[in-house]
Amino acid sequence: MSRADGAARFLEAATALGIAGGVSALTMQGIAAEAGVSKALVLYHFDDKRALLQTLALRLATADAAKLRAAGDAEDPFAAWLALGSDATACGARALLCALMLEPAVREVAPDLLAVRERGASALALAMLGAAGLQPKLAPALLGRLLLQQLDGISAAARQDADAALDAFALALLALGEEDGAVSREASPG
């Protein structure tokens, strides 16, 4: 097994273990058992737990940002947004990422992880507004942050409330736009 293949295998095992049991389940021994290897082999690929958790968090943030960008590139970004919020596996991964970002081992890189996700979320928010023929009234970065807070909240909320939360946020997002070519009240004379 190559070093890259081994690392990917252990990160997949850590993701499954973390989604199922939370951050407290992410022990080196637990990850090794989930992957069906010895703890020594995991330590060969990752110097310590801090390195493993940071790599896992980066992998989760990068995957989430890619999903957000793909949703923004979809023919119907609203439908893609709803699908993102309804995907239980993706919600579990986002919840794990949010929990990891609070861990001391990951906290130092958390701002970078958030920035990666915010860029993807900003692209999706702009696509959603564009699909409705609206221009944002707020900075795209702020829209992205709002969208992430909504998605992350859905990850923590009861699944039965997710559809209502997604619909409410989509309506709120539309309220943060103005028609293409419209002159804002602040800029109009008189």
PDB file of C-alpha atoms in Angstrom:
ATOM      1  CA  MET A   1       0.000   0.000   0.000  1.00  0.00           C
ATOM      2  CA  SER A   2       1.466   3.353  -1.040  1.00  0.00           C
ATOM      3  CA  ARG A   3       1.695   6.152   1.473  1.00  0.00           C
ATOM      4  CA  ALA A   4      -1.050   8.128  -0.326  1.00  0.00           C
ATOM      5  CA  ASP A   5      -3.340   5.089  -0.573  1.00  0.00           C
ATOM      6  CA  GLY A   6      -2.805   4.329   3.102  1.00  0.00           C
ATOM      7  CA  ALA A   7      -3.530   7.888   4.139  1.00  0.00           C
ATOM      8  CA  ALA A   8      -6.732   7.929   2.069  1.00  0.00           C
ATOM      9  CA  ARG A   9      -7.828   4.614   3.577  1.00  0.00           C
ATOM     10  CA  PHE A  10      -7.273   5.857   7.109  1.00  0.00           C
ATOM     11  CA  LEU A  11      -9.047   9.144   6.423  1.00  0.00           C
ATOM     12  CA  GLU A  12     -12.051   7.247   5.051  1.00  0.00           C
ATOM     13  CA  ALA A  13     -12.046   5.071   8.172  1.00  0.00           C
ATOM     14  CA  ALA A  14     -11.747   8.164  10.383  1.00  0.00           C
ATOM     15  CA  THR A  15     -14.629   9.849   8.557  1.00  0.00           C
ATOM     16  CA  ALA A  16     -16.906   6.847   9.001  1.00  0.00           C
ATOM     17  CA  LEU A  17     -15.889   6.479  12.633  1.00  0.00           C
ATOM     18  CA  GLY A  18     -16.307  10.205  13.337  1.00  0.00           C
ATOM     19  CA  ILE A  19     -19.727  10.405  11.693  1.00  0.00           C
ATOM     20  CA  ALA A  20     -20.909   7.374  13.650  1.00  0.00           C
ATOM     21  CA  GLY A  21     -19.343   8.150  17.017  1.00  0.00           C
ATOM     22  CA  GLY A  22     -18.283  11.798  17.047  1.00  0.00           C
ATOM     23  CA  VAL A  23     -14.867  13.307  17.554  1.00  0.00           C
ATOM     24  CA  SER A  24     -14.330  11.366  20.779  1.00  0.00           C
ATOM     25  CA  ALA A  25     -14.346   8.141  18.733  1.00  0.00           C
ATOM     26  CA  LEU A  26     -11.368   9.353  16.695  1.00  0.00           C
ATOM     27  CA  THR A  27      -8.587   7.602  18.558  1.00  0.00           C
ATOM     28  CA  MET A  28      -5.581   6.248  16.704  1.00  0.00           C
ATOM     29  CA  GLN A  29      -6.482   2.746  17.892  1.00  0.00           C
ATOM     30  CA  GLY A  30     -10.115   3.202  16.852  1.00  0.00           C
ATOM     31  CA  ILE A  31      -9.155   4.430  13.391  1.00  0.00           C
ATOM     32  CA  ALA A  32      -6.728   1.528  12.990  1.00  0.00           C
ATOM     33  CA  ALA A  33      -9.437  -0.945  14.010  1.00  0.00           C
ATOM     34  CA  GLU A  34     -11.943   0.653  11.609  1.00  0.00           C
ATOM     35  CA  ALA A  35      -9.383   0.377   8.786  1.00  0.00           C
ATOM     36  CA  GLY A  36      -8.427  -3.185   9.789  1.00  0.00           C
ATOM     37  CA  VAL A  37      -4.761  -2.399  10.382  1.00  0.00           C
ATOM     38  CA  SER A  38      -2.398  -1.887  13.299  1.00  0.00           C
ATOM     39  CA  LYS A  39      -2.060   1.413  15.127  1.00  0.00           C
ATOM     40  CA  ALA A  40       1.627   1.410  14.118  1.00  0.00           C
ATOM     41  CA  LEU A  41       0.644   1.505  10.447  1.00  0.00           C
ATOM     42  CA  VAL A  42      -1.584   4.521  11.049  1.00  0.00           C
ATOM     43  CA  LEU A  43       1.289   6.224  12.862  1.00  0.00           C
ATOM     44  CA  TYR A  44       3.555   5.445   9.915  1.00  0.00           C
ATOM     45  CA  HIS A  45       1.248   7.501   7.690  1.00  0.00           C
ATOM     46  CA  PHE A  46       0.487  10.255  10.214  1.00  0.00           C
ATOM     47  CA  ASP A  47       3.094  11.387  12.726  1.00  0.00           C
ATOM     48  CA  ASP A  48       0.496  11.916  15.429  1.00  0.00           C
ATOM     49  CA  LYS A  49      -3.187  12.423  16.090  1.00  0.00           C
ATOM     50  CA  ARG A  50      -2.898  16.181  15.500  1.00  0.00           C
ATOM     51  CA  ALA A  51      -1.616  15.593  11.947  1.00  0.00           C
ATOM     52  CA  LEU A  52      -4.359  13.055  11.264  1.00  0.00           C
ATOM     53  CA  LEU A  53      -7.140  15.331  12.565  1.00  0.00           C
ATOM     54  CA  GLN A  54      -5.856  18.339  10.633  1.00  0.00           C
ATOM     55  CA  THR A  55      -5.600  16.295   7.445  1.00  0.00           C
ATOM     56  CA  LEU A  56      -9.070  14.866   8.008  1.00  0.00           C
ATOM     57  CA  ALA A  57     -10.534  18.341   8.590  1.00  0.00           C
ATOM     58  CA  LEU A  58      -8.852  19.675   5.434  1.00  0.00           C
ATOM     59  CA  ARG A  59     -10.179  16.723   3.436  1.00  0.00           C
ATOM     60  CA  LEU A  60     -13.729  17.285   4.746  1.00  0.00           C
ATOM     61  CA  ALA A  61     -13.584  21.059   4.124  1.00  0.00           C
ATOM     62  CA  THR A  62     -12.240  20.596   0.597  1.00  0.00           C
ATOM     63  CA  ALA A  63     -14.897  18.005  -0.242  1.00  0.00           C
ATOM     64  CA  ASP A  64     -17.642  20.233   1.166  1.00  0.00           C
ATOM     65  CA  ALA A  65     -16.391  23.240  -0.830  1.00  0.00           C
ATOM     66  CA  ALA A  66     -16.345  21.121  -3.996  1.00  0.00           C
ATOM     67  CA  LYS A  67     -19.953  20.060  -3.392  1.00  0.00           C
ATOM     68  CA  LEU A  68     -20.955  23.681  -2.834  1.00  0.00           C
ATOM     69  CA  ARG A  69     -19.253  24.796  -6.057  1.00  0.00           C
ATOM     70  CA  ALA A  70     -20.829  21.903  -7.974  1.00  0.00           C
ATOM     71  CA  ALA A  71     -24.242  22.929  -6.639  1.00  0.00           C
ATOM     72  CA  GLY A  72     -23.547  26.458  -7.853  1.00  0.00           C
ATOM     73  CA  ASP A  73     -22.673  25.104 -11.298  1.00  0.00           C
ATOM     74  CA  ALA A  74     -25.837  22.999 -11.483  1.00  0.00           C
ATOM     75  CA  GLU A  75     -28.573  23.888 -13.944  1.00  0.00           C
ATOM     76  CA  ASP A  76     -30.903  24.538 -10.985  1.00  0.00           C
ATOM     77  CA  PRO A  77     -28.821  25.794  -8.045  1.00  0.00           C
ATOM     78  CA  PHE A  78     -31.897  25.897  -5.782  1.00  0.00           C
ATOM     79  CA  ALA A  79     -32.561  22.197  -6.336  1.00  0.00           C
ATOM     80  CA  ALA A  80     -28.871  21.481  -5.811  1.00  0.00           C
ATOM     81  CA  TRP A  81     -28.977  23.509  -2.573  1.00  0.00           C
ATOM     82  CA  LEU A  82     -31.942  21.476  -1.342  1.00  0.00           C
ATOM     83  CA  ALA A  83     -30.159  18.255  -2.256  1.00  0.00           C
ATOM     84  CA  LEU A  84     -27.070  19.344  -0.295  1.00  0.00           C
ATOM     85  CA  GLY A  85     -29.134  20.036   2.790  1.00  0.00           C
ATOM     86  CA  SER A  86     -31.054  16.786   2.469  1.00  0.00           C
ATOM     87  CA  ASP A  87     -28.044  14.494   1.956  1.00  0.00           C
ATOM     88  CA  ALA A  88     -27.639  12.741   5.317  1.00  0.00           C
ATOM     89  CA  THR A  89     -24.075  11.625   4.580  1.00  0.00           C
ATOM     90  CA  ALA A  90     -22.986  15.137   3.604  1.00  0.00           C
ATOM     91  CA  CYS A  91     -24.724  16.558   6.697  1.00  0.00           C
ATOM     92  CA  GLY A  92     -22.882  14.024   8.854  1.00  0.00           C
ATOM     93  CA  ALA A  93     -19.559  14.982   7.290  1.00  0.00           C
ATOM     94  CA  ARG A  94     -20.298  18.699   7.821  1.00  0.00           C
ATOM     95  CA  ALA A  95     -21.239  18.054  11.452  1.00  0.00           C
ATOM     96  CA  LEU A  96     -17.991  16.131  11.951  1.00  0.00           C
ATOM     97  CA  LEU A  97     -16.030  18.957  10.340  1.00  0.00           C
ATOM     98  CA  CYS A  98     -17.685  21.552  12.586  1.00  0.00           C
ATOM     99  CA  ALA A  99     -16.859  19.449  15.650  1.00  0.00           C
ATOM    100  CA  LEU A 100     -13.272  18.950  14.482  1.00  0.00           C
ATOM    101  CA  MET A 101     -12.818  22.692  14.018  1.00  0.00           C
ATOM    102  CA  LEU A 102     -13.485  23.128  17.742  1.00  0.00           C
ATOM    103  CA  GLU A 103     -10.790  20.640  18.712  1.00  0.00           C
ATOM    104  CA  PRO A 104      -7.496  22.129  19.951  1.00  0.00           C
ATOM    105  CA  ALA A 105      -5.559  20.056  17.393  1.00  0.00           C
ATOM    106  CA  VAL A 106      -7.510  21.641  14.513  1.00  0.00           C
ATOM    107  CA  ARG A 107      -8.387  25.062  15.902  1.00  0.00           C
ATOM    108  CA  GLU A 108      -5.189  26.660  14.579  1.00  0.00           C
ATOM    109  CA  VAL A 109      -6.118  25.805  10.960  1.00  0.00           C
ATOM    110  CA  ALA A 110      -9.878  26.354  11.388  1.00  0.00           C
ATOM    111  CA  PRO A 111      -9.852  29.852   9.803  1.00  0.00           C
ATOM    112  CA  ASP A 112      -8.223  28.410   6.668  1.00  0.00           C
ATOM    113  CA  LEU A 113     -10.778  25.600   6.539  1.00  0.00           C
ATOM    114  CA  LEU A 114     -13.623  28.075   6.909  1.00  0.00           C
ATOM    115  CA  ALA A 115     -12.195  30.218   4.102  1.00  0.00           C
ATOM    116  CA  VAL A 116     -12.097  27.199   1.763  1.00  0.00           C
ATOM    117  CA  ARG A 117     -15.733  26.428   2.499  1.00  0.00           C
ATOM    118  CA  GLU A 118     -16.828  30.072   2.292  1.00  0.00           C
ATOM    119  CA  ARG A 119     -15.491  30.406  -1.251  1.00  0.00           C
ATOM    120  CA  GLY A 120     -17.580  27.443  -2.364  1.00  0.00           C
ATOM    121  CA  ALA A 121     -20.633  28.691  -0.478  1.00  0.00           C
ATOM    122  CA  SER A 122     -20.270  32.200  -1.928  1.00  0.00           C
ATOM    123  CA  ALA A 123     -20.267  30.752  -5.443  1.00  0.00           C
ATOM    124  CA  LEU A 124     -23.452  28.821  -4.655  1.00  0.00           C
ATOM    125  CA  ALA A 125     -25.170  31.846  -3.105  1.00  0.00           C
ATOM    126  CA  LEU A 126     -24.341  33.972  -6.158  1.00  0.00           C
ATOM    127  CA  ALA A 127     -25.598  31.225  -8.477  1.00  0.00           C
ATOM    128  CA  MET A 128     -28.854  30.989  -6.531  1.00  0.00           C
ATOM    129  CA  LEU A 129     -29.387  34.733  -6.782  1.00  0.00           C
ATOM    130  CA  GLY A 130     -28.369  34.736 -10.456  1.00  0.00           C
ATOM    131  CA  ALA A 131     -30.875  31.975 -11.222  1.00  0.00           C
ATOM    132  CA  ALA A 132     -33.573  34.209  -9.755  1.00  0.00           C
ATOM    133  CA  GLY A 133     -32.348  37.199 -11.810  1.00  0.00           C
ATOM    134  CA  LEU A 134     -31.068  39.030  -8.735  1.00  0.00           C
ATOM    135  CA  GLN A 135     -27.836  40.755  -7.788  1.00  0.00           C
ATOM    136  CA  PRO A 136     -26.616  40.503  -4.181  1.00  0.00           C
ATOM    137  CA  LYS A 137     -27.169  43.410  -1.836  1.00  0.00           C
ATOM    138  CA  LEU A 138     -24.459  42.002   0.454  1.00  0.00           C
ATOM    139  CA  ALA A 139     -20.853  41.047  -0.172  1.00  0.00           C
ATOM    140  CA  PRO A 140     -20.596  37.527  -1.629  1.00  0.00           C
ATOM    141  CA  ALA A 141     -18.337  36.422   1.238  1.00  0.00           C
ATOM    142  CA  LEU A 142     -21.045  37.346   3.733  1.00  0.00           C
ATOM    143  CA  LEU A 143     -23.656  35.483   1.710  1.00  0.00           C
ATOM    144  CA  GLY A 144     -21.365  32.460   1.691  1.00  0.00           C
ATOM    145  CA  ARG A 145     -20.915  32.649   5.448  1.00  0.00           C
ATOM    146  CA  LEU A 146     -24.685  32.860   5.940  1.00  0.00           C
ATOM    147  CA  LEU A 147     -25.231  29.884   3.662  1.00  0.00           C
ATOM    148  CA  LEU A 148     -22.638  27.855   5.596  1.00  0.00           C
ATOM    149  CA  GLN A 149     -24.219  28.731   8.915  1.00  0.00           C
ATOM    150  CA  GLN A 150     -27.532  27.505   7.576  1.00  0.00           C
ATOM    151  CA  LEU A 151     -26.054  24.248   6.251  1.00  0.00           C
ATOM    152  CA  ASP A 152     -24.080  23.661   9.434  1.00  0.00           C
ATOM    153  CA  GLY A 153     -27.181  24.322  11.517  1.00  0.00           C
ATOM    154  CA  ILE A 154     -29.115  21.789   9.478  1.00  0.00           C
ATOM    155  CA  SER A 155     -26.359  19.276  10.182  1.00  0.00           C
ATOM    156  CA  ALA A 156     -27.053  19.713  13.876  1.00  0.00           C
ATOM    157  CA  ALA A 157     -30.850  20.044  13.628  1.00  0.00           C
ATOM    158  CA  ALA A 158     -33.446  17.335  13.535  1.00  0.00           C
ATOM    159  CA  ARG A 159     -33.782  15.947  10.008  1.00  0.00           C
ATOM    160  CA  GLN A 160     -37.544  16.539   9.882  1.00  0.00           C
ATOM    161  CA  ASP A 161     -36.948  20.284  10.229  1.00  0.00           C
ATOM    162  CA  ALA A 162     -34.359  20.401   7.434  1.00  0.00           C
ATOM    163  CA  ASP A 163     -36.758  20.983   4.530  1.00  0.00           C
ATOM    164  CA  ALA A 164     -38.479  23.880   6.272  1.00  0.00           C
ATOM    165  CA  ALA A 165     -35.111  25.396   7.221  1.00  0.00           C
ATOM    166  CA  LEU A 166     -33.822  25.105   3.647  1.00  0.00           C
ATOM    167  CA  ASP A 167     -36.952  26.695   2.206  1.00  0.00           C
ATOM    168  CA  ALA A 168     -36.872  29.520   4.738  1.00  0.00           C
ATOM    169  CA  PHE A 169     -33.225  30.235   4.001  1.00  0.00           C
ATOM    170  CA  ALA A 170     -33.805  30.199   0.234  1.00  0.00           C
ATOM    171  CA  LEU A 171     -36.539  32.812   0.676  1.00  0.00           C
ATOM    172  CA  ALA A 172     -34.284  34.893   2.933  1.00  0.00           C
ATOM    173  CA  LEU A 173     -31.486  34.677   0.367  1.00  0.00           C
ATOM    174  CA  LEU A 174     -33.832  35.981  -2.311  1.00  0.00           C
ATOM    175  CA  ALA A 175     -34.643  38.918  -0.048  1.00  0.00           C
ATOM    176  CA  LEU A 176     -30.923  39.741  -0.012  1.00  0.00           C
ATOM    177  CA  GLY A 177     -30.937  40.335  -3.764  1.00  0.00           C
ATOM    178  CA  GLU A 178     -32.268  43.017  -6.022  1.00  0.00           C
ATOM    179  CA  GLU A 179     -33.378  42.805  -9.627  1.00  0.00           C
ATOM    180  CA  ASP A 180     -30.645  42.961 -12.261  1.00  0.00           C
ATOM    181  CA  GLY A 181     -30.238  46.523 -13.427  1.00  0.00           C
ATOM    182  CA  ALA A 182     -32.320  47.935 -10.578  1.00  0.00           C
ATOM    183  CA  VAL A 183     -31.053  51.110  -8.985  1.00  0.00           C
ATOM    184  CA  SER A 184     -30.756  50.812  -5.237  1.00  0.00           C
ATOM    185  CA  ARG A 185     -32.672  53.275  -3.107  1.00  0.00           C
ATOM    186  CA  GLU A 186     -29.444  54.669  -1.644  1.00  0.00           C
ATOM    187  CA  ALA A 187     -28.042  55.453  -5.087  1.00  0.00           C
ATOM    188  CA  SER A 188     -31.195  56.969  -6.619  1.00  0.00           C
ATOM    189  CA  PRO A 189     -31.527  60.764  -6.612  1.00  0.00           C
ATOM    190  CA  GLY A 190     -34.191  62.498  -4.620  1.00  0.00           C
TER     191      GLY A 190
END
